[in-house]
mmCIF file of C-alpha atoms in Angstrom:
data_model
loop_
_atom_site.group_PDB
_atom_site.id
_atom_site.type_symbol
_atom_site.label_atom_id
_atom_site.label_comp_id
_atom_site.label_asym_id
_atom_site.label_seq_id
_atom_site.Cartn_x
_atom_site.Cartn_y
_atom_site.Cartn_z
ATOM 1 C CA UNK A 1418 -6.348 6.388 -48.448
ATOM 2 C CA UNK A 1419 -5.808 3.917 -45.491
ATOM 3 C CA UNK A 1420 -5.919 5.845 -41.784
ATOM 4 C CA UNK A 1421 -3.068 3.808 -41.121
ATOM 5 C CA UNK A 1422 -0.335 2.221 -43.169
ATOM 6 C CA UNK A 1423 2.720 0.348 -42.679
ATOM 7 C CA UNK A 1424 5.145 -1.750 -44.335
ATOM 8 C CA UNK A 1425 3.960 -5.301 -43.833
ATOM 9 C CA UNK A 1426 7.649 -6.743 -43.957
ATOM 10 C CA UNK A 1427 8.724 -9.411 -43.233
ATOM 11 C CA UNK A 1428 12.044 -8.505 -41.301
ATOM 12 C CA UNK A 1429 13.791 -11.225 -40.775
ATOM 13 C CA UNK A 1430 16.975 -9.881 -38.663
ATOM 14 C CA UNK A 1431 19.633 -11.839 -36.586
ATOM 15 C CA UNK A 1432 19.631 -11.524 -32.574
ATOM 16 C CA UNK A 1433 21.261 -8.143 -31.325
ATOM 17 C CA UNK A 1434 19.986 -6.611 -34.629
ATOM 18 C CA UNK A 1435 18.529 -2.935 -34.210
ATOM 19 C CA UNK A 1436 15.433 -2.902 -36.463
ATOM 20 C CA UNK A 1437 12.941 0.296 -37.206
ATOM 21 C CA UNK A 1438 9.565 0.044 -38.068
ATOM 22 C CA UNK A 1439 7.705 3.080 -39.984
ATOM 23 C CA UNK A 1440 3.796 3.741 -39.708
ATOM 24 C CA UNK A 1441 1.847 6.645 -41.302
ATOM 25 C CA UNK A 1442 -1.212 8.143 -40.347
ATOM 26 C CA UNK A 1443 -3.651 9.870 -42.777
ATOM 27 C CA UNK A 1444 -5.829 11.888 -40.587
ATOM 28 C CA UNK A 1445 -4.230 14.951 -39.332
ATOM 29 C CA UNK A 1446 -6.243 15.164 -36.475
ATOM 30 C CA UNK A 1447 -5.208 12.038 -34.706
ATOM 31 C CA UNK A 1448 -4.399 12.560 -31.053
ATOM 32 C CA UNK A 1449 -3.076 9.233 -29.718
ATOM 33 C CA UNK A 1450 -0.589 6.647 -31.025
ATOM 34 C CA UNK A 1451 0.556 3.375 -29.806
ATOM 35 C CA UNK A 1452 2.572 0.208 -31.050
ATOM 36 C CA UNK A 1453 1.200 -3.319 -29.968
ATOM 37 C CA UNK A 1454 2.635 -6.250 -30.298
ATOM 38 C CA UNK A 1455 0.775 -9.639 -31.630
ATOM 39 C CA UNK A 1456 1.778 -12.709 -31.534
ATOM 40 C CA UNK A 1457 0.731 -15.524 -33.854
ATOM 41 C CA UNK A 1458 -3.039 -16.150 -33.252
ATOM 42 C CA UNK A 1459 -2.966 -14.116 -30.199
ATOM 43 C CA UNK A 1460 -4.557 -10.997 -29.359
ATOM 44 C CA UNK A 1461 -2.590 -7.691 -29.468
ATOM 45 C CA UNK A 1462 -1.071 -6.530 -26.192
ATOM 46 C CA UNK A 1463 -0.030 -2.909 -25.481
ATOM 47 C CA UNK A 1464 3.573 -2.251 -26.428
ATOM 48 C CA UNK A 1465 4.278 1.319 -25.649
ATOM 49 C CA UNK A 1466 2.015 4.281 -26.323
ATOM 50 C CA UNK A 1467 3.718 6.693 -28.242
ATOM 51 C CA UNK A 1468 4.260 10.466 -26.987
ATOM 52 C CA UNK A 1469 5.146 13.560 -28.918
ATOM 53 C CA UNK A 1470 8.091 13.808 -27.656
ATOM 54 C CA UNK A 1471 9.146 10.451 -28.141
ATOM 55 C CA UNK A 1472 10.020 7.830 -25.777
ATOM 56 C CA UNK A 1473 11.971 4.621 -24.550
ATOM 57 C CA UNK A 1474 11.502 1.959 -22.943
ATOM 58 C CA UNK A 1475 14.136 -0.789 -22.151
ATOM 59 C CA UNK A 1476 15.385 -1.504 -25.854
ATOM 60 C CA UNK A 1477 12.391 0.048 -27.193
ATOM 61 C CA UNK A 1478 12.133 3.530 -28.603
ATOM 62 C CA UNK A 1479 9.208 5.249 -30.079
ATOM 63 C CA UNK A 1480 8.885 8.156 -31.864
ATOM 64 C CA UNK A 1481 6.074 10.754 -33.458
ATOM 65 C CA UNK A 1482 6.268 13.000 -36.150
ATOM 66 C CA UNK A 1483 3.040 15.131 -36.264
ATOM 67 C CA UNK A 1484 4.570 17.284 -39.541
ATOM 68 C CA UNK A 1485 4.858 13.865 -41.407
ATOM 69 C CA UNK A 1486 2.533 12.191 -39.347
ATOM 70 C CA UNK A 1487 4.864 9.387 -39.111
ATOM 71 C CA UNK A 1488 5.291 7.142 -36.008
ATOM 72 C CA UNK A 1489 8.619 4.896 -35.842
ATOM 73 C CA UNK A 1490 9.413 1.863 -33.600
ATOM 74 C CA UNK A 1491 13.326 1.355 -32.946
ATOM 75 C CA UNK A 1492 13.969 -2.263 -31.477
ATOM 76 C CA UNK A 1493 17.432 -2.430 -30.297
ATOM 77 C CA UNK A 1494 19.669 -5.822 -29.723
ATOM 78 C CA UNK A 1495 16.651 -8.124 -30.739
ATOM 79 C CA UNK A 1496 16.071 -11.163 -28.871
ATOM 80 C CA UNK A 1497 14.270 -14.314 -30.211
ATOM 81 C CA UNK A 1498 11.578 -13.431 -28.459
ATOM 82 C CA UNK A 1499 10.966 -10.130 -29.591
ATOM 83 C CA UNK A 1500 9.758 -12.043 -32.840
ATOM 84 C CA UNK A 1501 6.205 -11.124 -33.522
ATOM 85 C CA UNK A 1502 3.710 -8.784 -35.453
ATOM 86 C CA UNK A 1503 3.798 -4.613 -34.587
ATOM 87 C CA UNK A 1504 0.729 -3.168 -34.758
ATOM 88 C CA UNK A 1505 0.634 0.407 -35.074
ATOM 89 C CA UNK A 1506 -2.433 1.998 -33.782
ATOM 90 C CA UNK A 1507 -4.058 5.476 -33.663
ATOM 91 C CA UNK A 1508 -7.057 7.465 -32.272
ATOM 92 C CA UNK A 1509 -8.474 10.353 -33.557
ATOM 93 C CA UNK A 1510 -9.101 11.649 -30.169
ATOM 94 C CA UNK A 1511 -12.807 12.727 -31.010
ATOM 95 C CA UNK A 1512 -14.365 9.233 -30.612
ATOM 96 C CA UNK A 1513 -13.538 5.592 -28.970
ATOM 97 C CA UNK A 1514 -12.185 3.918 -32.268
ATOM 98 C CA UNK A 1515 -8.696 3.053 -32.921
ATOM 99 C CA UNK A 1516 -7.574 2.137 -36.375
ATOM 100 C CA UNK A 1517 -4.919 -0.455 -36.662
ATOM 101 C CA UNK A 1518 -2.332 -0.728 -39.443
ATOM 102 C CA UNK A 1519 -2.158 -4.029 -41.145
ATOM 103 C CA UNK A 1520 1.332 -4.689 -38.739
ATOM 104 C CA UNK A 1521 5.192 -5.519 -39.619
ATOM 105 C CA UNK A 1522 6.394 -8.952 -39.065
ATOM 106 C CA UNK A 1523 9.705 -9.392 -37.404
ATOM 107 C CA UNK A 1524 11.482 -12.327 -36.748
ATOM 108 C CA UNK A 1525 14.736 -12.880 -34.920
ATOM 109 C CA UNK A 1526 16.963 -15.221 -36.418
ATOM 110 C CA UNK A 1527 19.549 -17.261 -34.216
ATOM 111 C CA UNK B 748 -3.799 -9.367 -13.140
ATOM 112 C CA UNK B 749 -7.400 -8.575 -14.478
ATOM 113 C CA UNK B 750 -8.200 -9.612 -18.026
ATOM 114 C CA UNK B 751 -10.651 -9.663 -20.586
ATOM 115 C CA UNK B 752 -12.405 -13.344 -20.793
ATOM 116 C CA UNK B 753 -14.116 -14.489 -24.323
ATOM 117 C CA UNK B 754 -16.346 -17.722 -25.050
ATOM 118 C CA UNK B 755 -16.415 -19.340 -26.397
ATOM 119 C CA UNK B 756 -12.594 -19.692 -27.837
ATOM 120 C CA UNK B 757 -13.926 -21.272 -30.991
ATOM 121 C CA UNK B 758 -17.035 -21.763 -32.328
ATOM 122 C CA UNK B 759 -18.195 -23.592 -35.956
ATOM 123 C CA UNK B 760 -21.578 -22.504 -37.406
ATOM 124 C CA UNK B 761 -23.567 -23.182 -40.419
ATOM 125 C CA UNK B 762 -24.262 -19.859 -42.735
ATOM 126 C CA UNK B 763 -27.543 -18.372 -42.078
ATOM 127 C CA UNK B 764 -27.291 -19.674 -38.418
ATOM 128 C CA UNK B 765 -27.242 -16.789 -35.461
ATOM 129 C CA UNK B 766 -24.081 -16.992 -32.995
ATOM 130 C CA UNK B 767 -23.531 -15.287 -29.557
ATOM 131 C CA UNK B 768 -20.231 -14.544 -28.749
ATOM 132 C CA UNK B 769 -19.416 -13.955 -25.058
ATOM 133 C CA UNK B 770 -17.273 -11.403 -23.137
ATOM 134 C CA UNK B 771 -16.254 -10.383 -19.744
ATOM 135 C CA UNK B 772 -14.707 -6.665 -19.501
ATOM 136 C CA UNK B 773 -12.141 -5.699 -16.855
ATOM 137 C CA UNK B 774 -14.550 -5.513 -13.988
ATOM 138 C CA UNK B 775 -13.704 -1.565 -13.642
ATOM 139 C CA UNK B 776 -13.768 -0.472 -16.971
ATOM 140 C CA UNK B 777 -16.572 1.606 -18.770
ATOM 141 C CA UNK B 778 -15.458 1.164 -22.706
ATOM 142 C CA UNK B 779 -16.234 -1.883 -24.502
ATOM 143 C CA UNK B 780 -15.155 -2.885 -28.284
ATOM 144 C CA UNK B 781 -15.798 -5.149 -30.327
ATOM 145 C CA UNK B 782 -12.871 -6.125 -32.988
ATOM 146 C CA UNK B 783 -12.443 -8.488 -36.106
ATOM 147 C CA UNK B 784 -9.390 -10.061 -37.413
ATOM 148 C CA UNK B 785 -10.312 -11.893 -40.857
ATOM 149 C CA UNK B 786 -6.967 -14.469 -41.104
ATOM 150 C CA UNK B 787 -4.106 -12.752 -42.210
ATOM 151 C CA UNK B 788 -5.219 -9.299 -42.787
ATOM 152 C CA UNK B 789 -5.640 -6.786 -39.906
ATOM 153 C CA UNK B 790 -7.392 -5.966 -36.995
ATOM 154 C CA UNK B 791 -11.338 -3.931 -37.728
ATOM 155 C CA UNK B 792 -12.889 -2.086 -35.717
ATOM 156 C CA UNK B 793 -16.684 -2.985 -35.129
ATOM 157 C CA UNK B 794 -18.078 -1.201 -32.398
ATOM 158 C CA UNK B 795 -17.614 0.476 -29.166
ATOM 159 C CA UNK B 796 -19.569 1.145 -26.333
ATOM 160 C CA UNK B 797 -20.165 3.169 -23.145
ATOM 161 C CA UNK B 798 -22.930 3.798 -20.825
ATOM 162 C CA UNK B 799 -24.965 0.677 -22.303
ATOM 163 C CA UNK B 800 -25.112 1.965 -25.518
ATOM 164 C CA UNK B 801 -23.431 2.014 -28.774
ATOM 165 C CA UNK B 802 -20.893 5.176 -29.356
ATOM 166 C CA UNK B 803 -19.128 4.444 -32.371
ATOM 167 C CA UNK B 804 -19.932 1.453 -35.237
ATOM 168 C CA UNK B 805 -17.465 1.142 -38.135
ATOM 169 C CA UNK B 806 -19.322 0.169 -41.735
ATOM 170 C CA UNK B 807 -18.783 -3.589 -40.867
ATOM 171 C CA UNK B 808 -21.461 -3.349 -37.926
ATOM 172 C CA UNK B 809 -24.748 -3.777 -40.434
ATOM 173 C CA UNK B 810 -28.169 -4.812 -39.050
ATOM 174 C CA UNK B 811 -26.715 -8.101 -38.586
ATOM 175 C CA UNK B 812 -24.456 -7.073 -35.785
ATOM 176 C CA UNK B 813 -25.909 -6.610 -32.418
ATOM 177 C CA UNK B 814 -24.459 -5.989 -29.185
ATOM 178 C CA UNK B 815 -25.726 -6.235 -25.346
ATOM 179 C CA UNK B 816 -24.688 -5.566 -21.752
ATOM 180 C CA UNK B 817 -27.501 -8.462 -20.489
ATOM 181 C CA UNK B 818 -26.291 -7.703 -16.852
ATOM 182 C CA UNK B 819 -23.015 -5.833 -14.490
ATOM 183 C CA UNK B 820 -20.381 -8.091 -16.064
ATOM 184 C CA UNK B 821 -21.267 -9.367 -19.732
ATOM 185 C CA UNK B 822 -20.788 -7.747 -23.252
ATOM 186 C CA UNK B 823 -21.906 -9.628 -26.162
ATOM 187 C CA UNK B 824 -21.338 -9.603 -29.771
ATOM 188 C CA UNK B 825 -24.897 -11.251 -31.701
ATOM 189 C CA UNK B 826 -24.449 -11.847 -35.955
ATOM 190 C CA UNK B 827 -27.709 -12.514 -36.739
ATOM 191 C CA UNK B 828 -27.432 -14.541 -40.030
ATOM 192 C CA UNK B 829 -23.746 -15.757 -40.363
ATOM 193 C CA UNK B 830 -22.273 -15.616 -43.765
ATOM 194 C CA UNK B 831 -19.040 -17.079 -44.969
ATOM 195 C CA UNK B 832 -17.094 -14.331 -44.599
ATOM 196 C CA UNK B 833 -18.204 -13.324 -41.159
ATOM 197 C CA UNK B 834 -14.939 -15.942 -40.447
ATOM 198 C CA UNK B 835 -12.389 -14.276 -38.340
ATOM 199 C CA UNK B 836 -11.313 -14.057 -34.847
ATOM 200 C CA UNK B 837 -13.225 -11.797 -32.913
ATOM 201 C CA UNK B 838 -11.867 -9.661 -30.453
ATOM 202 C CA UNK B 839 -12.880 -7.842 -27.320
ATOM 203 C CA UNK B 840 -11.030 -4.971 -25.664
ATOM 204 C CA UNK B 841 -12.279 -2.919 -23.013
ATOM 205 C CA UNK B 842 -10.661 0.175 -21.886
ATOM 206 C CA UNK B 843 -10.812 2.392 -18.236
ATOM 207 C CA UNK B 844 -10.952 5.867 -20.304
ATOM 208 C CA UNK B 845 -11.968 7.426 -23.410
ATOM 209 C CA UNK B 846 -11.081 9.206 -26.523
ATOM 210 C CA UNK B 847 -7.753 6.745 -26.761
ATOM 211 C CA UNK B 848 -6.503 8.030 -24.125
ATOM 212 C CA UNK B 849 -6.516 4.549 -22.271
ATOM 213 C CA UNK B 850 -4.362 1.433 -23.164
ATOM 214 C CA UNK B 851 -6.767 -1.667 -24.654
ATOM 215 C CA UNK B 852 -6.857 -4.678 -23.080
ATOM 216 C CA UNK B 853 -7.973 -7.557 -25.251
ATOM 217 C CA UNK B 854 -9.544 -11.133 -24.610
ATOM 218 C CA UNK B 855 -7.719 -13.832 -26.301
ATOM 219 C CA UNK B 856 -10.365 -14.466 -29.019
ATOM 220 C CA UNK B 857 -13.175 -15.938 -30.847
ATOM 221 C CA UNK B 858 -12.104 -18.040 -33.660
ATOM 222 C CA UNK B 859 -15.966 -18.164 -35.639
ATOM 223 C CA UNK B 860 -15.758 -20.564 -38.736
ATOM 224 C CA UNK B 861 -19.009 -20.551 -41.041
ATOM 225 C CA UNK B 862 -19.396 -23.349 -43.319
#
């Protein structure tokens, strides 16, 4: 089983759209989560990390489910230049390596 | 703002040849990675690093994968024999704490091609 899985998309929504995203995690002892953001042949850049008691930033919401061990993403009125590729990440807590998930691709349509 | 610096940004190599590729850490942080991004699929972990040695190598990171802090600033990635599908973009990421505790800050990228 992957250590990280989401649904790859694409989600293709229209400006001031509210879009989720949905990530699982396989390894109940993961202690850190976090959503980056990457844009076409760029590198990924630190979204928001992702606390158990979920959190928001701007139009950006996060949330963790340890019982599920599901992590969600809420976007909220989506701009054109929110369009781009979520990464969901996660640590296990016991070492240095974060797993990626293979990412969602959203774009905003005019 | 401090970043992460990678050479070179692209680099073509025959198969069997070694490549280098070149990073410069956040001058203040301890943990170094090394990641791979094979076109279209997603990000791998290869290796991480702390205290000038390796703490963590995913199954990717054979005996054809090196890695060095030369000197204070530098942390390189060595593939000793390239093969085909060594092609990706590699990242670097360093990191100011452990355990994933700390955001990661990547460079932009080396795009290796082997022909």
């Amino acid at each position: 089983r992957k250590e990280v899985e989401q649904d790859p998309g694409p989600f293709n929504v229209p400006e001031g759209a509210t879009v989720a995203f949905n990530c699982t995690y396989s390894n109940s002892a993961s202690q850190s989560f976090f959503w980056y953001r990457q844009d076409c042949r760029k590198e990924p850049k630190l979204l928001m990390s992702v606390y158990s008691s979920g959190n928001e930033d701007g139009r950006f919401t996060a949330q963790l489910n340890r019982a599920s061990q599901y992590i969600s993403l809420l976007i909220r009125d989506s701009k054109l230049s929110d369009s781009a590729t979520y990464l969901c990440v996660v640590n296990r807590g016991t070492g240095n390596q974060f797993y990626f998930g293979t990412g969602t691709s959203l774009t905003v349509i005019p | 703002e401090p970043e992460v610096t990678q050479t070179p940004s692209h680099q073509v190599t025959q198969m069997g040849q070694e490549v280098i590729l070149r990073c410069v850490p956040i001058s203040n942080h301890l943990y170094f990675y090394w990641y791979r991004q094979i076109l279209g699929q997603k990000v791998e972990f290869l290796v991480s690093f702390y205290n000038n040695e390796i703490s963590e190598k995913s199954e990717i990171f054979d005996d054809q994968f090196s890695v060095e802090r030369p000197d204070g600033s530098n942390f390189t990635l060595k593939i000793r024999s390239t093969k085909l599908e060594d092609s990706a973009m590699y990242f670097c990421a360093s990191s100011d704490r452990s355990g994933g505790t700390g955001e990661l800050f990547f460079g932009e990228g080396s795009r290796l091609t082997v022909l």
